[in-house]
Structures are given as structure tokens and as C-alpha cells.
Short mmCIF file of C-alpha atoms and ligand atoms in Angstrom, two decimals:
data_model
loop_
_atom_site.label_atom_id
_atom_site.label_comp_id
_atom_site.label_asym_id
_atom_site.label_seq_id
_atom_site.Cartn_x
_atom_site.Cartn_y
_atom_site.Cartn_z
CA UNK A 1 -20.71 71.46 -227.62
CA UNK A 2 -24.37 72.16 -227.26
CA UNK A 3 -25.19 74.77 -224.76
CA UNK A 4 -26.96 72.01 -222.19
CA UNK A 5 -23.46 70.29 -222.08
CA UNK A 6 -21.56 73.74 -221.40
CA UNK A 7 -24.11 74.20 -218.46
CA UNK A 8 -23.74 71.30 -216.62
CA UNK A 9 -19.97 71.76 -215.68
CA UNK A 10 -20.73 75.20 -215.09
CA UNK A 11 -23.44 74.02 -212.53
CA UNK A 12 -21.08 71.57 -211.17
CA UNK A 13 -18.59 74.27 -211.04
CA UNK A 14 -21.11 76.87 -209.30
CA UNK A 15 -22.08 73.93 -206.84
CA UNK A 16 -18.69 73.17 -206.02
CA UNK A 17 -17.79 77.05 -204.79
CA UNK A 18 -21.04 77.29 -202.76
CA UNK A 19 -19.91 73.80 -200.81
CA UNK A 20 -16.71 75.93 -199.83
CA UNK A 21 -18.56 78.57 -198.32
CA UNK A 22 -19.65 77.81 -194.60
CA UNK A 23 -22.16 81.12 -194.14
CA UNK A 24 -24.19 81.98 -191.05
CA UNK A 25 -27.33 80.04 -192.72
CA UNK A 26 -25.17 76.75 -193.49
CA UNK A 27 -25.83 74.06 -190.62
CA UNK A 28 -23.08 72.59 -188.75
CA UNK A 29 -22.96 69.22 -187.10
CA UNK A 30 -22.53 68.13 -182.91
CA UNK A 31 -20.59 65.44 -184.13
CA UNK A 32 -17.67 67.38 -186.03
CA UNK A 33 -14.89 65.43 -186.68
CA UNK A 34 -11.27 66.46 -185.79
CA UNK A 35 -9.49 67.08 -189.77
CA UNK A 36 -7.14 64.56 -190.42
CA UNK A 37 -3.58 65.11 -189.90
CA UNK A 38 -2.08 66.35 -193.13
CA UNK A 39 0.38 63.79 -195.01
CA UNK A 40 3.06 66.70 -195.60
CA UNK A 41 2.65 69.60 -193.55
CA UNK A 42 5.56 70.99 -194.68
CA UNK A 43 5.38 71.41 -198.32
CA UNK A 44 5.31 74.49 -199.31
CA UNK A 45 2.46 74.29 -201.83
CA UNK A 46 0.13 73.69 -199.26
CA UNK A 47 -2.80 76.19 -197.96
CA UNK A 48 -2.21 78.06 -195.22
CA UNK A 49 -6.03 77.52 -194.34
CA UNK A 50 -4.88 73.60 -193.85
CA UNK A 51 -2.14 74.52 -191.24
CA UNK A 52 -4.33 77.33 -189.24
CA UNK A 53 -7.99 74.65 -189.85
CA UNK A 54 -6.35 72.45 -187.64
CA UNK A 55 -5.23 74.48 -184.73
CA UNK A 56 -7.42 74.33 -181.95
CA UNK A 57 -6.14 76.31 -179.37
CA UNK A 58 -4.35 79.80 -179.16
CA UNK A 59 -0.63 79.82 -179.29
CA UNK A 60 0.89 80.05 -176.03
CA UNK A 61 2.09 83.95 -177.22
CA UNK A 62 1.48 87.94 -175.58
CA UNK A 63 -1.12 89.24 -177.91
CA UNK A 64 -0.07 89.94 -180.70
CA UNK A 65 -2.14 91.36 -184.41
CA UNK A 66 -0.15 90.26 -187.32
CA UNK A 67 -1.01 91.67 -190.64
CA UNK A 68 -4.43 92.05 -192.67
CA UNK A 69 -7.89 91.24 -191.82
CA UNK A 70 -7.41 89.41 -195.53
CA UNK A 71 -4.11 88.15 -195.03
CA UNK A 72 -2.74 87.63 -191.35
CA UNK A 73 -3.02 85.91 -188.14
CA UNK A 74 -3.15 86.62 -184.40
CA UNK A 75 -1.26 85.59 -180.74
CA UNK A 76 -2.94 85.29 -178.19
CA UNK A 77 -6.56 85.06 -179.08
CA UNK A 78 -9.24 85.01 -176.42
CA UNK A 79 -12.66 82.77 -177.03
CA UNK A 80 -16.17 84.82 -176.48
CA UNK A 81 -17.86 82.79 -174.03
CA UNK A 82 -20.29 80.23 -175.47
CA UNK A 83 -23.08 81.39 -173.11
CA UNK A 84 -23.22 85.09 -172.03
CA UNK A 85 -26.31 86.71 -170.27
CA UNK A 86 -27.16 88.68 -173.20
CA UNK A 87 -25.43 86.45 -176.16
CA UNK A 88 -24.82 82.89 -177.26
CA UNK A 89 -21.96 81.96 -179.82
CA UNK A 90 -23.64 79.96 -182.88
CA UNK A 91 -21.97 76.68 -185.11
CA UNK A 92 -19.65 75.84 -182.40
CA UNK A 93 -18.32 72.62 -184.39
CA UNK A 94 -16.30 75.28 -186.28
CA UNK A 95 -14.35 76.80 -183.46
CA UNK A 96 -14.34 80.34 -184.60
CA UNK A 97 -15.52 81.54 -181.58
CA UNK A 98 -11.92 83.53 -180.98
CA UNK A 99 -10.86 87.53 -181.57
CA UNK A 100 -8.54 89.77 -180.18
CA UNK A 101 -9.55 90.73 -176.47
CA UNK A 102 -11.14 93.83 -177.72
CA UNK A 103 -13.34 91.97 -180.25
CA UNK A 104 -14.41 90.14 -177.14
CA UNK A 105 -14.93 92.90 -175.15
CA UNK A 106 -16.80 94.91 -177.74
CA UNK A 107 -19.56 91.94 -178.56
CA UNK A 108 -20.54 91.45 -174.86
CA UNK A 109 -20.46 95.05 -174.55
CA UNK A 110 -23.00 95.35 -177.86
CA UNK A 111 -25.10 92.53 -176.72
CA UNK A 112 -25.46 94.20 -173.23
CA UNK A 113 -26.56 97.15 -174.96
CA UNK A 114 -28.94 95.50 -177.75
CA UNK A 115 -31.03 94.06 -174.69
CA UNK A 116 -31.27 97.48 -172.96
CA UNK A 117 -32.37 99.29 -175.95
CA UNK A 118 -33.48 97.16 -178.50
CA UNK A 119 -34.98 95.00 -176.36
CA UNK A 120 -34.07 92.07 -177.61
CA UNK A 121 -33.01 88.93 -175.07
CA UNK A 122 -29.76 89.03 -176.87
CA UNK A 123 -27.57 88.73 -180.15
CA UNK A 124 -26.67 85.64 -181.79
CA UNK A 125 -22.72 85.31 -182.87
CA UNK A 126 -21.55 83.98 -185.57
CA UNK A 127 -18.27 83.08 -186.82
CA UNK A 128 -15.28 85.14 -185.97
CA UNK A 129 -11.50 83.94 -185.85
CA UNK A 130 -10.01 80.73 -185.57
CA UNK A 131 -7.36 80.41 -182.15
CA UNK A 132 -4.74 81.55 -184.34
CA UNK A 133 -6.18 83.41 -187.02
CA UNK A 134 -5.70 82.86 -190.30
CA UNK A 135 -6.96 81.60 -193.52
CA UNK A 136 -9.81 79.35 -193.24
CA UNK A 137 -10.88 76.09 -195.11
CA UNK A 138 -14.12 77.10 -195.54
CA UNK A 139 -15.90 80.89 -196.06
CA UNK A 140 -14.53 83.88 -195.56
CA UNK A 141 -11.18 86.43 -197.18
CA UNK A 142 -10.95 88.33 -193.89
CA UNK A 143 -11.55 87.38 -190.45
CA UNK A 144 -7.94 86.19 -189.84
CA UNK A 145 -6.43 88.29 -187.74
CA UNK A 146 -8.98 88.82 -184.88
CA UNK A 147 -10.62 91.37 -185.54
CA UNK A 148 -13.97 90.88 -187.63
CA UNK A 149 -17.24 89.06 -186.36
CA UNK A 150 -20.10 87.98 -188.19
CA UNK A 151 -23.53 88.91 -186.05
CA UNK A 152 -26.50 87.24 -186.59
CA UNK A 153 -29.65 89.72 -187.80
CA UNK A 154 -31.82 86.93 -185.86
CA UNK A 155 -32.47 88.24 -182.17
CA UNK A 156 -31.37 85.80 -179.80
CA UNK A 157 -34.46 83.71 -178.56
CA UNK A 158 -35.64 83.98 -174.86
CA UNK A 159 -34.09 80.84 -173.71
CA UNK A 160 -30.85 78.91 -174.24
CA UNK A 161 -30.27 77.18 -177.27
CA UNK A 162 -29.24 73.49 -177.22
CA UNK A 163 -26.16 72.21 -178.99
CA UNK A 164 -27.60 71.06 -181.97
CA UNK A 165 -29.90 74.13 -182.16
CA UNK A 166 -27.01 76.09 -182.36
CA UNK A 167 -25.51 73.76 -185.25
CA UNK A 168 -29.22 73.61 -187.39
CA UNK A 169 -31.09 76.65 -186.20
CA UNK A 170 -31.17 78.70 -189.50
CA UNK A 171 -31.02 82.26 -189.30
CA UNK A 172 -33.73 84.79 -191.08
CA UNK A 173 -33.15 85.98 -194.51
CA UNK A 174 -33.87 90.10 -194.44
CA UNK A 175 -33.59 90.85 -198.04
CA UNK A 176 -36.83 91.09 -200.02
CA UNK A 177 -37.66 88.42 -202.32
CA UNK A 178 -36.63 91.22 -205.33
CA UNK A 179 -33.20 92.03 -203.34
CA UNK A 180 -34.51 95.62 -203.60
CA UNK A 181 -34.88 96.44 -199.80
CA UNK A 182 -35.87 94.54 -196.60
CA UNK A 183 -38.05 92.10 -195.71
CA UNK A 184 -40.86 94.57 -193.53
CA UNK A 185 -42.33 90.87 -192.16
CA UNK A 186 -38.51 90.50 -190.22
CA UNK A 187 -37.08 93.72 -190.19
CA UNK A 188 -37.55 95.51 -187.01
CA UNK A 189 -36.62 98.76 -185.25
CA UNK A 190 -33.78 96.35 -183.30
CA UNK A 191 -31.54 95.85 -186.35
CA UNK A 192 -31.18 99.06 -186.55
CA UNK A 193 -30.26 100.10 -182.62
CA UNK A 194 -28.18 97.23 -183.10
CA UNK A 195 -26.51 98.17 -186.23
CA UNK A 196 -26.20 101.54 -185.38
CA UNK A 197 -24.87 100.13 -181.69
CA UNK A 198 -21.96 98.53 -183.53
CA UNK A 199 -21.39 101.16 -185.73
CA UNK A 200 -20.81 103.91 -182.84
CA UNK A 201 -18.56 102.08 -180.95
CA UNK A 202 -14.83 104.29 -181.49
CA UNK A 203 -13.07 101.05 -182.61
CA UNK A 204 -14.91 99.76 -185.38
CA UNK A 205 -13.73 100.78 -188.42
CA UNK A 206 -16.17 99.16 -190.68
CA UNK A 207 -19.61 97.16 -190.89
CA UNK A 208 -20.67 95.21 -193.86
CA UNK A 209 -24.63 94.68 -194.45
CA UNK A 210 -26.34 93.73 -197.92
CA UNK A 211 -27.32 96.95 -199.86
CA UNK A 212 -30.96 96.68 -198.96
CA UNK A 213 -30.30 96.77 -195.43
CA UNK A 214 -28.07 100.09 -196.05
CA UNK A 215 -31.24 101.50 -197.68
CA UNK A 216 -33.65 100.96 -195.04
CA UNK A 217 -31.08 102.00 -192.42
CA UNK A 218 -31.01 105.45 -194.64
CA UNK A 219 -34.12 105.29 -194.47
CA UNK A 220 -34.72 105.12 -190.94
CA UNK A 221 -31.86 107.10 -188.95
CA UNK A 222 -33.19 109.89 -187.05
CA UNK A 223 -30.81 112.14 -185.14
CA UNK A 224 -27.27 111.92 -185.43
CA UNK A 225 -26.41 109.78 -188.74
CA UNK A 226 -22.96 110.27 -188.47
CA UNK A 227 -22.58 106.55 -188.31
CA UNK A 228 -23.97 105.50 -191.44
CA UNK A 229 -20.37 105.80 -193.04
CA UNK A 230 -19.32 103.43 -191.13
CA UNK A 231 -21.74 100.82 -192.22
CA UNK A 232 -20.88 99.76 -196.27
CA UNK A 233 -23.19 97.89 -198.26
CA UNK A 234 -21.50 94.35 -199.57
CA UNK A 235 -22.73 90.81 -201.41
CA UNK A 236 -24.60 88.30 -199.10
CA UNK A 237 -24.84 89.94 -195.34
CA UNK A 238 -28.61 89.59 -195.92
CA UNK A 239 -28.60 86.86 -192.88
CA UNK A 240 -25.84 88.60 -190.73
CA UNK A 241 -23.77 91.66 -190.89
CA UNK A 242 -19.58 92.35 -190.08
CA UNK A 243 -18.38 94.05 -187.63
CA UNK A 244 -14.72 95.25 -188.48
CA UNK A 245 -12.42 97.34 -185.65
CA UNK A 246 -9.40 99.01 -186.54
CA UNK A 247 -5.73 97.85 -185.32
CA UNK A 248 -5.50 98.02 -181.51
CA UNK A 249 -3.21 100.51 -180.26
CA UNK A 250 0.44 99.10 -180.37
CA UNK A 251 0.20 96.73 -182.74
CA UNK A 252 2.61 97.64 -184.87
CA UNK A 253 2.40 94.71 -187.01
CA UNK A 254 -1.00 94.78 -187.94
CA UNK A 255 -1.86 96.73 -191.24
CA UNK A 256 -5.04 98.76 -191.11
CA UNK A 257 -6.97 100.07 -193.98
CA UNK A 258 -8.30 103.26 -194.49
CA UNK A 259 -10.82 104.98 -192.71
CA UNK A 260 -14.27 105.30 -195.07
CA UNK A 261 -15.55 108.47 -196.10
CA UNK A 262 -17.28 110.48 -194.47
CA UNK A 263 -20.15 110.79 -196.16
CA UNK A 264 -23.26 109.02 -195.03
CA UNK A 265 -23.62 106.69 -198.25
CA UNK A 266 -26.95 107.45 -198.53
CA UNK A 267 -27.38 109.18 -201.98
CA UNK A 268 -28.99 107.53 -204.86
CA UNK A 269 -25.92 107.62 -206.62
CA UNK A 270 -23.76 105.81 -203.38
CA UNK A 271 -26.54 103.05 -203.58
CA UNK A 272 -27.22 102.72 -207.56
CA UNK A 273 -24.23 100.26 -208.09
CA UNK A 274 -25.57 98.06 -205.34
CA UNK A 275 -29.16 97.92 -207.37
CA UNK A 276 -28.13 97.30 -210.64
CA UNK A 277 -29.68 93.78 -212.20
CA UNK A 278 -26.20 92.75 -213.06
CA UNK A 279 -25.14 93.18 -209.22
CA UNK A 280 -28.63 91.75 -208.01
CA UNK A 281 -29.32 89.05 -210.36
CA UNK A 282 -26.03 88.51 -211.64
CA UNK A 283 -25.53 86.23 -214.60
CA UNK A 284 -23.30 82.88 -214.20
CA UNK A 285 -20.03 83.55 -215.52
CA UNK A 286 -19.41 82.04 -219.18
CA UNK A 287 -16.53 80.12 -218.04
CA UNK A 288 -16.50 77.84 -214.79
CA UNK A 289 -13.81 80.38 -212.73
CA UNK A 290 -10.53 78.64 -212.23
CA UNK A 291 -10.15 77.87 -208.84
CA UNK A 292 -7.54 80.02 -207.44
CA UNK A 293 -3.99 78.22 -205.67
CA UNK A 294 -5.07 78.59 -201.74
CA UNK A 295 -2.48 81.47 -200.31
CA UNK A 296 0.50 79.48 -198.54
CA UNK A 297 2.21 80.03 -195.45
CA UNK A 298 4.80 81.87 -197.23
CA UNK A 299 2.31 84.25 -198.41
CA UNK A 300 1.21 85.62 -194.88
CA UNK A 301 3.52 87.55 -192.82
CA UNK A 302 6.83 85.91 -191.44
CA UNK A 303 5.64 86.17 -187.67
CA UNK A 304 2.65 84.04 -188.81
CA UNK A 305 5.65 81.00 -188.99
CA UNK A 306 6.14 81.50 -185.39
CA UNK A 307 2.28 81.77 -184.31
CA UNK A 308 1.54 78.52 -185.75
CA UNK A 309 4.78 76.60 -184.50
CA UNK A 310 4.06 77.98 -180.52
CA UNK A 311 2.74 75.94 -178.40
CA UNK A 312 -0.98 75.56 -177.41
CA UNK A 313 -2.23 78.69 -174.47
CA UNK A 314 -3.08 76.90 -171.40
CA UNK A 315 -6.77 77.16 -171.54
ZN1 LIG B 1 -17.89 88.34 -191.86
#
């Protein structure tokens, strides 16, 4: 084969896992259409993120946090407001507006707190569970069990947005153009009273921002820096970052992870990985990567059976 006719299904292939992502700078649609129903829900075989995609309300259960933010689900989920005073919920045609009540808590909380000190008229949110949790059909390993949220690094803009603003409005890339630190023509002094806002609040356990925003957030921290090992450099985040809180008290079924070290992250060394050409320009992969079976109901915990048989929560 000629190496023009190994690249195209490797383009095709590259294409094809970059439709399956749904990230904060993908648009949405006001017109989203319900999925249709599956021929045989019950088969085994089939992805979890099918079965959870199509719930659209809560399960009529107490609160409950079942397993890991990669691998898990959640009763009793409660929806961030579209509309708050100080926040507004983004792509609402994918109905991932929904956390545990302390997620919910925590973001209008932050948002209060990003317009008092940063100034800003508010935060944007992005996505953060579905009703019930779970895997979904398009982006994201974690955010299934209620407890991570995406955050927009665009400031909310003085006015509410319409509906299909809030499906097409794109949000700001922050990364440099050489992925080597931040844009200085977006970044501002408010990412980082917001970042660090997020990051001080007890119950996060992690945040997750691209490596460039780590190093001007190094950078930048005066005072108390004690925070900074809470937030980890990761791929992408250069249009959002993650907020991450640890397992409420109580739930005994949900499995934390450990707490990060606590070292601020700041050496050279801590960020060399993340600047690497390999990691910052990194080279397609000589084979198109198989696509991987989609993790089946059997996979998640056995309360997650129960969670998606309940009954819709009264809204
Ligand atoms: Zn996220």
C-alpha cells in the first residue's frame, strides 16, 4: 500500500473519534431529537452509555453515589438551575445539567464567589452528569457518578444568553498557538480567582486544566499556594477546566481515589512531561486504534441495575 492510501483510513479513523467527542467548544442544536428507542435493550452486549443516554429524568431513589467517577452512576440527582443570578448552564440539548446535591451546591456557591472577586457577571457551565449518571454516548470517561463538572474558562457575558446561544456560542481557546503557555490576549487575573476558588473549596478533590494553564497559574499564585496540588495538568481543558469532589460523607458505595500530593506541581520537572513535542504535537498513531467494546451494564456496579430500572423523580 502506498503511504497516501494508509493515511486516508487513518484520517477517516481520526475523524471518526473526534465526532464521538461532544467538548465544551462542540455546538449543540435547539432542536435535539429524543434517541430512538433501542431495538433490544436487554442484550447484554449493549453499551451502558445507550441505556443511561436515554434517561431523562432522575430515578425516583434517596441519593445515592454508586461507584467511580469512570465507572458508576448516581440516585437521586439534582439539576443546576438553567438560569442562576451569577451562572447559566450551557448545551442544554444534552441534558447534563445534573450532579449530586453538593455538586450543585458547590457551582452556585463558586459562581457567587467568581462575581464578588473576580468580577466577572458569572461562570458559564458546562456539561456535568446525566439524571442518572453513567456512561455517556458522547465525550467524557468520568462524569458518571455526579460528581465532576466541566466550567467554562469564558466569563459569563453581562446578559442572558438565548437558547440557541447557549447551543452555538463557542467558548475561548486559552492555550497559545505553540501549546506552550496561555493565550495573554484571553487570559485574565479571573481564571485564576476562579480556579483557585474551585480549588479551595474542602470537597474538591481534584481540578483538571491543560498544562499551560497549570504554568501560568504557577506562575501567578501569590500567598497561600497550597491549592495548586489540587489543580493537575491534563489533555484538552484548554476551553474549560474539571472540577472533581471527593465521595460525600456516607456514601459508602462510592469509590474515591486518592488524594494528590502535596506538592504544588510547580517544578520544572512536575511540568516537563506535559511540554514534551510528543505530548504537545503528538504524532497520529501508525495504526487506526481499534475501537474499544463500549463498557456494558454488567460492567458497572450491581446497584447501577436498580438506578436505571426506578422510576422517573417527580420533577
Ligand atoms: Zn470534564
Amino acid at each position: 500500500m502506498t503511504p497516501r492510501l494508509i493515511l486516508i483510513p487513518l484520517l477517516i479513523a481520526i475523524a471518526a473519534a473526534n465526532a464521538s467527542a461532544a467538548w465544551a467548544q462542540d455546538k449543540g442544536t435547539v432542536d435535539a431529537k429524543p434517541l430512538p428507542p433501542l431495538a433490544n435493550p436487554n442484550d447484554p452486549k449493549i453499551g451502558a452509555k445507550e441505556l443511561f443516554g436515554r434517561k431523562v429524568l432522575p430515578a425516583a431513589m434517596p441519593t445515592r453515589v454508586i461507584g467511580f467517577y469512570a465507572k458508576g452512576c448516581i440516585a437521586g440527582a439534582e439539576p443546576l438551575p438553567l438560569t442562576g443570578d451569577t451562572w447559566q448552564v450551557m448545551r442544554l440539548s444534552r441534558n447534563r445539567n445534573w450532579a449530586h446535591p453538593d455538586m450543585v451546591k458547590l457551582l452556585e456557591r463558586l459562581s457567587a464567589k467568581v462575581h464578588k472577586e473576580a468580577s466577572w457577571p458569572g461562570i458559564l457551565v458546562g456539561d456535568m452528569s446525566q439524571p442518572r449518571g453513567g456512561p455517556m454516548i458522547t465525550g467524557h470517561a468520568s462524569h458518571q457518578v455526579g460528581l465532576d463538572a466541566d466550567v467554562w474558562l469564558t466569563p459569563m457575558p453581562d446578559r442572558r444568553l438565548s437558547r440557541e446561544e447557549r447551543e452555538e456560542m463557542s467558548a475561548v481557546m486559552m492555550v497559545r498557538a505553540d501549546r506552550l503557555d496561555v493565550d495573554p490576549t484571553v487570559w485574565t487575573p479571573g481564571h485564576l480567582i476562579m480556579i483557585r476558588a474551585a480549588a479551595q473549596e474542602p470537597t474538591v478533590q481534584r481540578i483538571f486544566v491543560n498544562a499551560a494553564i497549570k504554568k501560568a497559574l504557577c506562575r501567578e499564585a501569590k500567598g497561600d499556594r497550597s491549592w495548586l496540588s489540587k489543580v493537575r495538568p491534563m489533555y484538552g481543558h484548554d476551553y474549560h477546566f474539571h472540577i472533581r469532589i471527593k465521595c460525600p460523607p456516607g456514601s459508602s458505595e462510592c469509590e474515591g481515589q486518592p488524594e494528590p500530593a502535596a506538592s504544588e506541581g510547580c517544578s520544572a520537572g512536575d511540568l516537563a512531561f506535559w511540554f514534551k513535542d510528543a505530548i504537545i504535537h503528538p504524532k497520529p498513531p501508525r495504526e487506526p486504534p481499534k475501537p474499544r467494546p463500549p463498557m456494558t451494564l454488567a460492567q458497572l456496579p450491581a446497584a447501577c441495575r436498580q438506578v436505571l430500572a426506578a422510576p422517573d423523580a417527580k420533577q
